[in-house]
PDB file of C-alpha atoms in Angstrom:
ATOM      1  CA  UNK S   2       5.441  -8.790  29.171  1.00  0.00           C
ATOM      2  CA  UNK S   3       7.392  -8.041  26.337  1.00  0.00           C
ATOM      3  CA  UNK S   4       5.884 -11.000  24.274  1.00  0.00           C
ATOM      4  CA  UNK S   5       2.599  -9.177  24.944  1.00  0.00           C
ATOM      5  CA  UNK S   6       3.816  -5.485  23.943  1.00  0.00           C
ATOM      6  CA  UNK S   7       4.704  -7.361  20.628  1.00  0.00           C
ATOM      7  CA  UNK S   8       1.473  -8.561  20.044  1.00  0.00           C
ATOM      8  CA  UNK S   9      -0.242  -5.711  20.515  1.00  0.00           C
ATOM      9  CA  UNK S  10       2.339  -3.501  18.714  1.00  0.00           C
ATOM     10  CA  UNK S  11       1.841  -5.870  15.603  1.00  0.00           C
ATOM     11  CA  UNK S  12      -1.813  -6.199  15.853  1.00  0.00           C
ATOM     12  CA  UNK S  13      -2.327  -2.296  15.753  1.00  0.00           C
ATOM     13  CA  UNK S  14       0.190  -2.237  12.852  1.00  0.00           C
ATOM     14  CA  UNK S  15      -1.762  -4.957  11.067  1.00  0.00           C
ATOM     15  CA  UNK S  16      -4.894  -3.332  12.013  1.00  0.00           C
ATOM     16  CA  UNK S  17      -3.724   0.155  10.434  1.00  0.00           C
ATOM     17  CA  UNK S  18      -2.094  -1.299   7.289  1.00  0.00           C
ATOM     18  CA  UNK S  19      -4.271  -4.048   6.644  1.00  0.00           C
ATOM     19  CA  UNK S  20      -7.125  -1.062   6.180  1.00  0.00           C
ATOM     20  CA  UNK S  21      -5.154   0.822   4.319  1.00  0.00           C
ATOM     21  CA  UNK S  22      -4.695  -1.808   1.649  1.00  0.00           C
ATOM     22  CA  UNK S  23      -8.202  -3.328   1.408  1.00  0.00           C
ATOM     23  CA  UNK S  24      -9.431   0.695   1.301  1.00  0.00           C
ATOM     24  CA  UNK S  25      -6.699   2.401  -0.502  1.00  0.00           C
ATOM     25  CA  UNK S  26      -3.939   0.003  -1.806  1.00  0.00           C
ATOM     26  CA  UNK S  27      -1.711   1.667   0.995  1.00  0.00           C
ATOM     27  CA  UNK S  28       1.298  -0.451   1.464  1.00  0.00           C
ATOM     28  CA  UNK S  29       1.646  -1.426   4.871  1.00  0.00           C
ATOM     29  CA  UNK S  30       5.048   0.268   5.205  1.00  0.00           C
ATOM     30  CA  UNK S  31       3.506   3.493   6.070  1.00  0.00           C
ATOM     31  CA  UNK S  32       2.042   1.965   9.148  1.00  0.00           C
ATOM     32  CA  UNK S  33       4.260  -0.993  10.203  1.00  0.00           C
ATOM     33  CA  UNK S  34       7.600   0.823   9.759  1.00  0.00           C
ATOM     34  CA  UNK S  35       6.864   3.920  11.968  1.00  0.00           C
ATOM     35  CA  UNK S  36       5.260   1.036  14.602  1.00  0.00           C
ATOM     36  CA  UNK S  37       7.955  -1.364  14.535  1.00  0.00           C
ATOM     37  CA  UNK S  38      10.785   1.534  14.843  1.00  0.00           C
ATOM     38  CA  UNK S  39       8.874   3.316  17.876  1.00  0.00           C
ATOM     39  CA  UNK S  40       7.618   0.533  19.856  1.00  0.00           C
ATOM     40  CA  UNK S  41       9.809  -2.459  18.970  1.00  0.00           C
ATOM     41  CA  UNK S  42      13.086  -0.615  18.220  1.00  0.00           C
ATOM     42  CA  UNK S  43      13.591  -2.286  15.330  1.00  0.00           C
ATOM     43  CA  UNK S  44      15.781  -1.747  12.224  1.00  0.00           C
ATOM     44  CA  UNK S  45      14.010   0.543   9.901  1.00  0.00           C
ATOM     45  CA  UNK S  46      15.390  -1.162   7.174  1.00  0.00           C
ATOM     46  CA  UNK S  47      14.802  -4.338   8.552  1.00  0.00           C
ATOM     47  CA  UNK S  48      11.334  -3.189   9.524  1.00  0.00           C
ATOM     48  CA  UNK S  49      10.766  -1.923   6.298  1.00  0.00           C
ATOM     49  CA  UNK S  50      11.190  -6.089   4.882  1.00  0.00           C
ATOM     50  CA  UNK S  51       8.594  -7.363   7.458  1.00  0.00           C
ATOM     51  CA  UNK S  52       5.941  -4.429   6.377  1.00  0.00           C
ATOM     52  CA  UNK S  53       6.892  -5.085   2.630  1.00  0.00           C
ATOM     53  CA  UNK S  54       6.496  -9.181   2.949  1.00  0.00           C
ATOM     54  CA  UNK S  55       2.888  -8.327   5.087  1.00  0.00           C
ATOM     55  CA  UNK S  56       1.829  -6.802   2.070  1.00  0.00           C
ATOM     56  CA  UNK S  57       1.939  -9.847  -0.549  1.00  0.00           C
ATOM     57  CA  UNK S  58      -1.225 -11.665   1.474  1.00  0.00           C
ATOM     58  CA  UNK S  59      -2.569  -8.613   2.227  1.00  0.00           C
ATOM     59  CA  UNK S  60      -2.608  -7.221  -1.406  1.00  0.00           C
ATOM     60  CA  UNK S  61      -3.491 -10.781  -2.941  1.00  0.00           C
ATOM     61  CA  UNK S  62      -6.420 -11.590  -1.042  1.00  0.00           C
ATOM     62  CA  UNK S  63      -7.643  -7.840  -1.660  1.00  0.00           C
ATOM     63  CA  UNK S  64      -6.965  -7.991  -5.804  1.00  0.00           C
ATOM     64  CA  UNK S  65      -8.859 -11.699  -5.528  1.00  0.00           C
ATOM     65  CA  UNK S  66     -12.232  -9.724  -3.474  1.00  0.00           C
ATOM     66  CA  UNK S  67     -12.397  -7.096  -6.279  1.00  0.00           C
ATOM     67  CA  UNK S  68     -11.362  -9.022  -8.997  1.00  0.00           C
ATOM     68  CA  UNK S  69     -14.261 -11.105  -7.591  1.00  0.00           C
ATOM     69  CA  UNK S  70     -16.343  -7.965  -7.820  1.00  0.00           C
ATOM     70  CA  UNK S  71     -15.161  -7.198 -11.789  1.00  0.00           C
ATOM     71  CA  UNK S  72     -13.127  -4.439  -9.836  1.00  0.00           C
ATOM     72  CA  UNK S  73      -9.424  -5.288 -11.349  1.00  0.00           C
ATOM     73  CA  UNK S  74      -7.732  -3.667 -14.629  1.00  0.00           C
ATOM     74  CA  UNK S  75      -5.378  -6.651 -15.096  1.00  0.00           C
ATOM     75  CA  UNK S  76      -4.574  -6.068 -18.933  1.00  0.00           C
ATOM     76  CA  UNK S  77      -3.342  -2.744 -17.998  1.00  0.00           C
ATOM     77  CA  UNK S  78      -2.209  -3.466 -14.772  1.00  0.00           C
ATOM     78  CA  UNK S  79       0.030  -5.894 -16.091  1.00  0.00           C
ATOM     79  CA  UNK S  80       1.820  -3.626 -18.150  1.00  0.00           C
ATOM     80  CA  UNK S  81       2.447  -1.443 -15.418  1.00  0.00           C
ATOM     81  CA  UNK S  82       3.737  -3.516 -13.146  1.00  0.00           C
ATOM     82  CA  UNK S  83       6.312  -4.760 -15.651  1.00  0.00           C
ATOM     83  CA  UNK S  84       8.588  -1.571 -14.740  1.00  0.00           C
ATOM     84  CA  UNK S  85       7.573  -1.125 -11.136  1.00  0.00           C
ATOM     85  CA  UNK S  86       9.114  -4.556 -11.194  1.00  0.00           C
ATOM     86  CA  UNK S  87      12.448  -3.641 -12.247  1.00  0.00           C
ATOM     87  CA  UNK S  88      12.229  -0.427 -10.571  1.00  0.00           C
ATOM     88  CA  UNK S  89      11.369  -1.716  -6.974  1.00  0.00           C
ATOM     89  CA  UNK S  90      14.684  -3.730  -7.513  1.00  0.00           C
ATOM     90  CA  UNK S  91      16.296  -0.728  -7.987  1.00  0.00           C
ATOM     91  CA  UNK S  92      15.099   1.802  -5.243  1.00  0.00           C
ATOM     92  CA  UNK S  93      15.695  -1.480  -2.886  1.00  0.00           C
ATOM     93  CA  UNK S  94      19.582  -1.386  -3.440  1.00  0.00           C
ATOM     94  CA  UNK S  95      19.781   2.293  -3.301  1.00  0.00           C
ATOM     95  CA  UNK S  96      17.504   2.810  -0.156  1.00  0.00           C
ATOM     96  CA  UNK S  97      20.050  -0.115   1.634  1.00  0.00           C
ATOM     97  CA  UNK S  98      23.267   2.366   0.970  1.00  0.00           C
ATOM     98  CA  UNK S  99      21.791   5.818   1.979  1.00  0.00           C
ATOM     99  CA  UNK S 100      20.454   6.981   6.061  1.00  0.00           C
ATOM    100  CA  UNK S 101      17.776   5.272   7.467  1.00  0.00           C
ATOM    101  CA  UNK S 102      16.657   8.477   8.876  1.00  0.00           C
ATOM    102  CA  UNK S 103      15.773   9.081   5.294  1.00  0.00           C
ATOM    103  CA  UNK S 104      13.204   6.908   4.387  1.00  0.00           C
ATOM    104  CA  UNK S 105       9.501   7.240   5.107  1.00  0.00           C
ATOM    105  CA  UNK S 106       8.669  10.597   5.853  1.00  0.00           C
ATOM    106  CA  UNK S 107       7.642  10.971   2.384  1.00  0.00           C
ATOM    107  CA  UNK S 108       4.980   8.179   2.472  1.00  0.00           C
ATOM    108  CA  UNK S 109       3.225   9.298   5.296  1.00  0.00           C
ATOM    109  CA  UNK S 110       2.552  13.315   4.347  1.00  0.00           C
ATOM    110  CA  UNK S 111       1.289  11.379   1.217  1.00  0.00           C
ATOM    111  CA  UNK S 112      -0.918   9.424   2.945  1.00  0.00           C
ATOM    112  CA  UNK S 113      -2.464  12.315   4.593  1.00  0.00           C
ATOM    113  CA  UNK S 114      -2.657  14.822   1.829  1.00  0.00           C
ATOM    114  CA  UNK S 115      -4.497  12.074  -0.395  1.00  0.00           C
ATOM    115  CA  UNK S 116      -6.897  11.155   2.326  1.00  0.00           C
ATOM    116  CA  UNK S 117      -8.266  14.751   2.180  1.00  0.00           C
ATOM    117  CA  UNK S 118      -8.176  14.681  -1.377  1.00  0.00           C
ATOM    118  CA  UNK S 119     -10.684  11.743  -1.572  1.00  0.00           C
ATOM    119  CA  UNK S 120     -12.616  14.059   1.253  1.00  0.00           C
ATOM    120  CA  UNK S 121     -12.672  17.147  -0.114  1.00  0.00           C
ATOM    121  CA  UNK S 122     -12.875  16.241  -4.097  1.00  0.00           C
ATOM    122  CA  UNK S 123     -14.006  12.435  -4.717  1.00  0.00           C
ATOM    123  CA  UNK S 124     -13.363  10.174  -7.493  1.00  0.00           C
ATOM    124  CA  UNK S 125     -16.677   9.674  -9.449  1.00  0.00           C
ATOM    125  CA  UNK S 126     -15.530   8.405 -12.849  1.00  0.00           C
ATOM    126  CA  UNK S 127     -17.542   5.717 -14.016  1.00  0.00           C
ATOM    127  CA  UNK S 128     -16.251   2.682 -15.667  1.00  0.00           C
ATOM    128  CA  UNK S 129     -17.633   3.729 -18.700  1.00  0.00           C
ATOM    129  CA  UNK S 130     -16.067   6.800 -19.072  1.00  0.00           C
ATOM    130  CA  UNK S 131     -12.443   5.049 -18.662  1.00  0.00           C
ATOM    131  CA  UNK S 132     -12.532   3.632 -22.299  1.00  0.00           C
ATOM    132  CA  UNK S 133     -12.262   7.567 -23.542  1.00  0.00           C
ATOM    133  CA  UNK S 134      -8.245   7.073 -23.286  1.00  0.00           C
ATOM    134  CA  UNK S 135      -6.991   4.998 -25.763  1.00  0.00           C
ATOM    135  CA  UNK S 136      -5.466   1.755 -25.426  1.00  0.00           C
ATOM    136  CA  UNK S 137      -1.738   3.093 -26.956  1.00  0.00           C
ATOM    137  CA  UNK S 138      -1.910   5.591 -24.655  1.00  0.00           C
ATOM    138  CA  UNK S 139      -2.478   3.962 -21.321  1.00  0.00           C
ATOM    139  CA  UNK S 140       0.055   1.471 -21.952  1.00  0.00           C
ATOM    140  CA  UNK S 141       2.681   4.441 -22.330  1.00  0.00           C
ATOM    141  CA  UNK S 142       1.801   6.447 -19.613  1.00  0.00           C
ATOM    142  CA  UNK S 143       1.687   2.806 -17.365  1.00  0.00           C
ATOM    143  CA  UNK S 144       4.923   2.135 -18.609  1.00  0.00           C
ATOM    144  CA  UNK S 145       6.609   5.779 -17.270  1.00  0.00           C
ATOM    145  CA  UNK S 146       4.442   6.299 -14.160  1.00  0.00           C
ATOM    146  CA  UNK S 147       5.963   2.610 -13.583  1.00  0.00           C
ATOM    147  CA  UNK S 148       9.195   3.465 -13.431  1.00  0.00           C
ATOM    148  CA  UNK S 149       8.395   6.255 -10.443  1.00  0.00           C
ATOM    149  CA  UNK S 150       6.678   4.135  -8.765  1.00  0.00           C
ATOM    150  CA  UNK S 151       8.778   0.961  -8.420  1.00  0.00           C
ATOM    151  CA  UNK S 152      11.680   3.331  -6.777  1.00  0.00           C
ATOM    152  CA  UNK S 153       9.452   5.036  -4.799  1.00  0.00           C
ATOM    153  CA  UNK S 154       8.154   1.454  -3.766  1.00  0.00           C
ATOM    154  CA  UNK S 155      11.721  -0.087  -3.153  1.00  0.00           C
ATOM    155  CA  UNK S 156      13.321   2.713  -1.894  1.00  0.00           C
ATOM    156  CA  UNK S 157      11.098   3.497   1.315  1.00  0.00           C
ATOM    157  CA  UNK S 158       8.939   0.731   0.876  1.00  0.00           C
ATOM    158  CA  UNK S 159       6.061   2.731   1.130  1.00  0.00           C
ATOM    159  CA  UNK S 160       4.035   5.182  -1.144  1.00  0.00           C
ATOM    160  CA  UNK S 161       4.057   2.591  -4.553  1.00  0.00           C
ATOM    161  CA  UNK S 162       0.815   1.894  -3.545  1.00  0.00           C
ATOM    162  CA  UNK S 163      -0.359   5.701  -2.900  1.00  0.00           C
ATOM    163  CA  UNK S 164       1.169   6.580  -6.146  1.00  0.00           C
ATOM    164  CA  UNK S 165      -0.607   4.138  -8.016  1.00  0.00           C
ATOM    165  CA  UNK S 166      -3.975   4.915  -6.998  1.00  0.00           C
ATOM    166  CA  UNK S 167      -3.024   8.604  -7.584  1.00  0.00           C
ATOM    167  CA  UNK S 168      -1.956   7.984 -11.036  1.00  0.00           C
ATOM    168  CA  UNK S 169      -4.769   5.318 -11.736  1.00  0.00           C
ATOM    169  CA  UNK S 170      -7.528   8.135 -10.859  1.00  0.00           C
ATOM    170  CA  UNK S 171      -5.837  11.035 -11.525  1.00  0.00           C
ATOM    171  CA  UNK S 172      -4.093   9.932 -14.921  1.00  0.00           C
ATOM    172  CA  UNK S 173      -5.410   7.595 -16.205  1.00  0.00           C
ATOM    173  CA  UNK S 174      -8.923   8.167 -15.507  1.00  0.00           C
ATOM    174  CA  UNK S 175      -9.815   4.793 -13.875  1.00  0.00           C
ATOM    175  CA  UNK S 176     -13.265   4.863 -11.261  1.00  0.00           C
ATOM    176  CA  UNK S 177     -12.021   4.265  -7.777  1.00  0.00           C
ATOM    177  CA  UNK S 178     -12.946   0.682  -7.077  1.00  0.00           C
ATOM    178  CA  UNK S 179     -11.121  -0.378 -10.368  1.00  0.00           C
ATOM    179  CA  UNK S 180      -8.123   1.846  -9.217  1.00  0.00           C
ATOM    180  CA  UNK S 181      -7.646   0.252  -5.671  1.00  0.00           C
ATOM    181  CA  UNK S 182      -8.017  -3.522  -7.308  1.00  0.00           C
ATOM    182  CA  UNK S 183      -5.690  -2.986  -9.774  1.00  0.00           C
ATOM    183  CA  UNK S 184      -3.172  -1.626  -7.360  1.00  0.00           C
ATOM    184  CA  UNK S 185      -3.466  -4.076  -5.218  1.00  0.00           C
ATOM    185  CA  UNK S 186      -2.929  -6.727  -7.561  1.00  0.00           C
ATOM    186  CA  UNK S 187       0.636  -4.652  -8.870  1.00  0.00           C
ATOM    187  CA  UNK S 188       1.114  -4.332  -5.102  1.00  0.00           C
ATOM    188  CA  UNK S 189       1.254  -7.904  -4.620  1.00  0.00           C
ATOM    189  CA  UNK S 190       4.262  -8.868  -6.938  1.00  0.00           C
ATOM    190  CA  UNK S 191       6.035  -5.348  -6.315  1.00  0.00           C
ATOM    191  CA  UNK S 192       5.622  -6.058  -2.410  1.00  0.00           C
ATOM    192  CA  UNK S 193       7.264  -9.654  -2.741  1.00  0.00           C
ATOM    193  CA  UNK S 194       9.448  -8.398  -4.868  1.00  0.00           C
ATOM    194  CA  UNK S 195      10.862  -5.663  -2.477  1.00  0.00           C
ATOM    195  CA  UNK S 196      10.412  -8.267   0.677  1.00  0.00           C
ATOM    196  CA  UNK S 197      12.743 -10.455  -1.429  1.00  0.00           C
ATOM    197  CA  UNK S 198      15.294  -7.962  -2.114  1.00  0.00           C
ATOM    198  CA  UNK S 199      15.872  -6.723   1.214  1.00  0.00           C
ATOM    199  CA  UNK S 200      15.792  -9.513   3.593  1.00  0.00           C
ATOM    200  CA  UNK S 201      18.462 -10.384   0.553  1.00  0.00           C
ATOM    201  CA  UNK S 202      20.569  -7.492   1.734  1.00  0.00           C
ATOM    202  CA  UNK S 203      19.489  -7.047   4.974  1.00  0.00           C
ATOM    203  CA  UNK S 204      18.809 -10.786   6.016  1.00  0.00           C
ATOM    204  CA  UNK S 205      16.022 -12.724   7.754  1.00  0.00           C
ATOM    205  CA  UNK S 206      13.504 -10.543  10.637  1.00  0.00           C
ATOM    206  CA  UNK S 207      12.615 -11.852  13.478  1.00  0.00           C
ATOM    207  CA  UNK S 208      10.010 -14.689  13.162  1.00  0.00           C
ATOM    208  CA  UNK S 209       7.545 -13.967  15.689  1.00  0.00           C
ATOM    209  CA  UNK S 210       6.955 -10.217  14.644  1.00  0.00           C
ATOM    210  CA  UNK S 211       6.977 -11.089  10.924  1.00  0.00           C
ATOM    211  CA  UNK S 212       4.445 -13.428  11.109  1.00  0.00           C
ATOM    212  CA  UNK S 213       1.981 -11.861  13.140  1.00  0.00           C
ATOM    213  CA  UNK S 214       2.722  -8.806  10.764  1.00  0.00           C
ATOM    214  CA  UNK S 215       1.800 -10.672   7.992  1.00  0.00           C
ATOM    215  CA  UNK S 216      -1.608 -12.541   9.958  1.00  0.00           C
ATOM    216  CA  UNK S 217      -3.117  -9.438  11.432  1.00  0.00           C
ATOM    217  CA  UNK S 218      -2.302  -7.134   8.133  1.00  0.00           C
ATOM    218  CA  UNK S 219      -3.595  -9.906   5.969  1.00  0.00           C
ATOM    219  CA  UNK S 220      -7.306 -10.162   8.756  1.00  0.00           C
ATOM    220  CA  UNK S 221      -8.029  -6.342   8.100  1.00  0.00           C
ATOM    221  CA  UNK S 222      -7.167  -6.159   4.506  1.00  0.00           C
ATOM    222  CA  UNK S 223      -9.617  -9.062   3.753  1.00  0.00           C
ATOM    223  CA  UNK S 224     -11.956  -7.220   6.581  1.00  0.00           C
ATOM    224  CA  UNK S 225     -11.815  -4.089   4.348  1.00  0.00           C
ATOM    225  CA  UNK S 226     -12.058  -5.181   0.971  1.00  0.00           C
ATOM    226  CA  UNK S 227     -15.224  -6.489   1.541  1.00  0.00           C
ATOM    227  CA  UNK S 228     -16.625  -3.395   2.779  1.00  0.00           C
ATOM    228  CA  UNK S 229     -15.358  -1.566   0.265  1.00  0.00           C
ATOM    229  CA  UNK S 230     -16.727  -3.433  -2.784  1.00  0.00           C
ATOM    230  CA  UNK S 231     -20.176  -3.219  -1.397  1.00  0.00           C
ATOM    231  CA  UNK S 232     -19.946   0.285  -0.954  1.00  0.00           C
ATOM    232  CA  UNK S 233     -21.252   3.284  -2.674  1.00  0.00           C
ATOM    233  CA  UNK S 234     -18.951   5.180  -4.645  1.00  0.00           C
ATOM    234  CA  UNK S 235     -19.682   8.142  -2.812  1.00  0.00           C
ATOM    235  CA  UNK S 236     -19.133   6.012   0.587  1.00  0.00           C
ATOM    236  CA  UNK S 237     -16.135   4.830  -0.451  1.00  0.00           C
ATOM    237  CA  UNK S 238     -14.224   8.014  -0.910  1.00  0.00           C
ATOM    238  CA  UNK S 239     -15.475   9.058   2.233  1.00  0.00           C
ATOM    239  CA  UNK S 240     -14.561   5.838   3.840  1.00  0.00           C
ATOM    240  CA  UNK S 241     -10.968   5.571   2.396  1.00  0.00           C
ATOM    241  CA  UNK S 242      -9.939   9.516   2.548  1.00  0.00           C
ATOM    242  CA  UNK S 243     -11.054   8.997   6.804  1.00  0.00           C
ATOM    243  CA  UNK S 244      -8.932   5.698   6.966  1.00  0.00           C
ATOM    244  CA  UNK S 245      -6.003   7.583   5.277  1.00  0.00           C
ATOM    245  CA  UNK S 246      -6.130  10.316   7.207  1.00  0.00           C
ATOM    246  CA  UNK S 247      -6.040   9.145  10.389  1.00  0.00           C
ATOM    247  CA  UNK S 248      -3.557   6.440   9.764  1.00  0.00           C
ATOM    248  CA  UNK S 249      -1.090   9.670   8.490  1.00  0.00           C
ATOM    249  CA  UNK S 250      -2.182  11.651  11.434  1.00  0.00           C
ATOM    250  CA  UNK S 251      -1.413   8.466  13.865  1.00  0.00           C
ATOM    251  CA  UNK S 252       2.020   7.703  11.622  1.00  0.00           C
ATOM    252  CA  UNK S 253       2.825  11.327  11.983  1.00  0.00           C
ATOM    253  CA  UNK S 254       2.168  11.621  16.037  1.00  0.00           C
ATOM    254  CA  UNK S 255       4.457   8.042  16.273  1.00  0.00           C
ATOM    255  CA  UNK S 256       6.947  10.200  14.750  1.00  0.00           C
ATOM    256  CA  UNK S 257       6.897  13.534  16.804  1.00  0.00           C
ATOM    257  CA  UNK S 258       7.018  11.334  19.805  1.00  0.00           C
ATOM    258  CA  UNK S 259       9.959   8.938  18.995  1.00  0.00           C
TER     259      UNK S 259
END
């Protein structure tokens, strides 16, 4: 019984995050943490490493379908990853020395206050109009939103990849499909990176959960990166501001009833 209350635990996590990422470049923390914590009693630190390692496959195979697609910034995306990087180390080591009670709550009212945002006021920019900033730049603003962004990342292990696509749209002007492939593609390395450091601190999860974690996140991601690189702009916002909302309306119940 409990080896069946796991499964389907970590297949509704997988389920949850995987969409996230292939939609939004969510990290799966904001839906495996909250799951693993409530239903599994688990660690949040600890479950924090499983939902950070789920996202490497998750976010690769997503950056390869819209690279695939000519979706993916990787020039610029490069750059910015270089500090998220060094900055997810960071947030890592300082999230494993304060409360556990601490971490996530931030992620999730994120989640749910950018899901309306893609309702209520959609991202239309066209890949032609992201050449108007220059090249100098959008390497310096990538450089300083990278810094935020990499603690954010490694300190709850969620909302690095929320921030991004904030920052990607909002800042630097990129059209949405562009925006969630080249987050996912900094996700991947900043993910792995944060997986690394705190099963480092924390040591190694249990097997079982983490690997069908990583298996059912990495089935939906793939699932919804298709979807989304066929879709309409306009269907796409719609799509991805529903999927976040209800994933920080679900997150947010798991919580009140914990």
């Amino acid at each position: 019984m409990e080896v069946l209350i796991t499964i389907i635990v970590t297949f509704f996590a997988g389920m949850g995050a995987g969409l996230g990422t292939g939609f939004a470049g969510m990290s799966a923390a904001a839906v495996i943490t909250p799951m693993l914590v409530t239903f599994l009693h688990m660690d949040p630190y600890m479950a924090v490493g499983i939902a950070l390692s789920s996202d490497v496959l998750a976010s690769a195979i997503s950056a390869w379908t819209y690279g695939k697609h000519k979706n993916l910034d990787i020039r610029n995306g490069l750059i910015m990853m270089a500090s998220v990087l060094v900055f997810t180390v960071v947030g890592s080591y300082v999230s494993s020395l304060v409360p556990s009670t601490t971490m996530g709550n931030f992620s999730v009212f994120m989640t749910l206050l950018l899901g309306i945002k893609f309702i209520v006021r959609p991202v239309m920019t066209t890949k032609e109009a992201m050449t108007d900033i220059s090249a100098k730049n959008r390497a310096l603003q990538s450089v300083v939103c990278g810094v935020a962004i990499g603690f954010i990342c490694g300190f709850i292990g969620a909302g690095g990849g929320m921030m991004m696509l904030l920052i990607l749209t909002s800042v630097l002007g990129y059209e949405l499909k562009t925006a969630v492939g080249t987050s996912v593609f900094i996700m991947t390395f900043t993910a792995l990176t944060g997986a690394v450091s705190h099963f480092t601190i924390g040591g190694m999860p249990d097997p079982f959960i983490w690997i069908a974690c990583i298996l059912f996140t990495l089935l939906w991601a793939r699932i919804a990166a298709v979807f989304a690189n066929k879709a309409t702009p306009k269907t796409l916002n719609r799509a991805t501001g529903i999927v976040l909302v209800v994933l920080g309306v679900v997150v947010l119940s798991f919580s009140a009833f914990a």
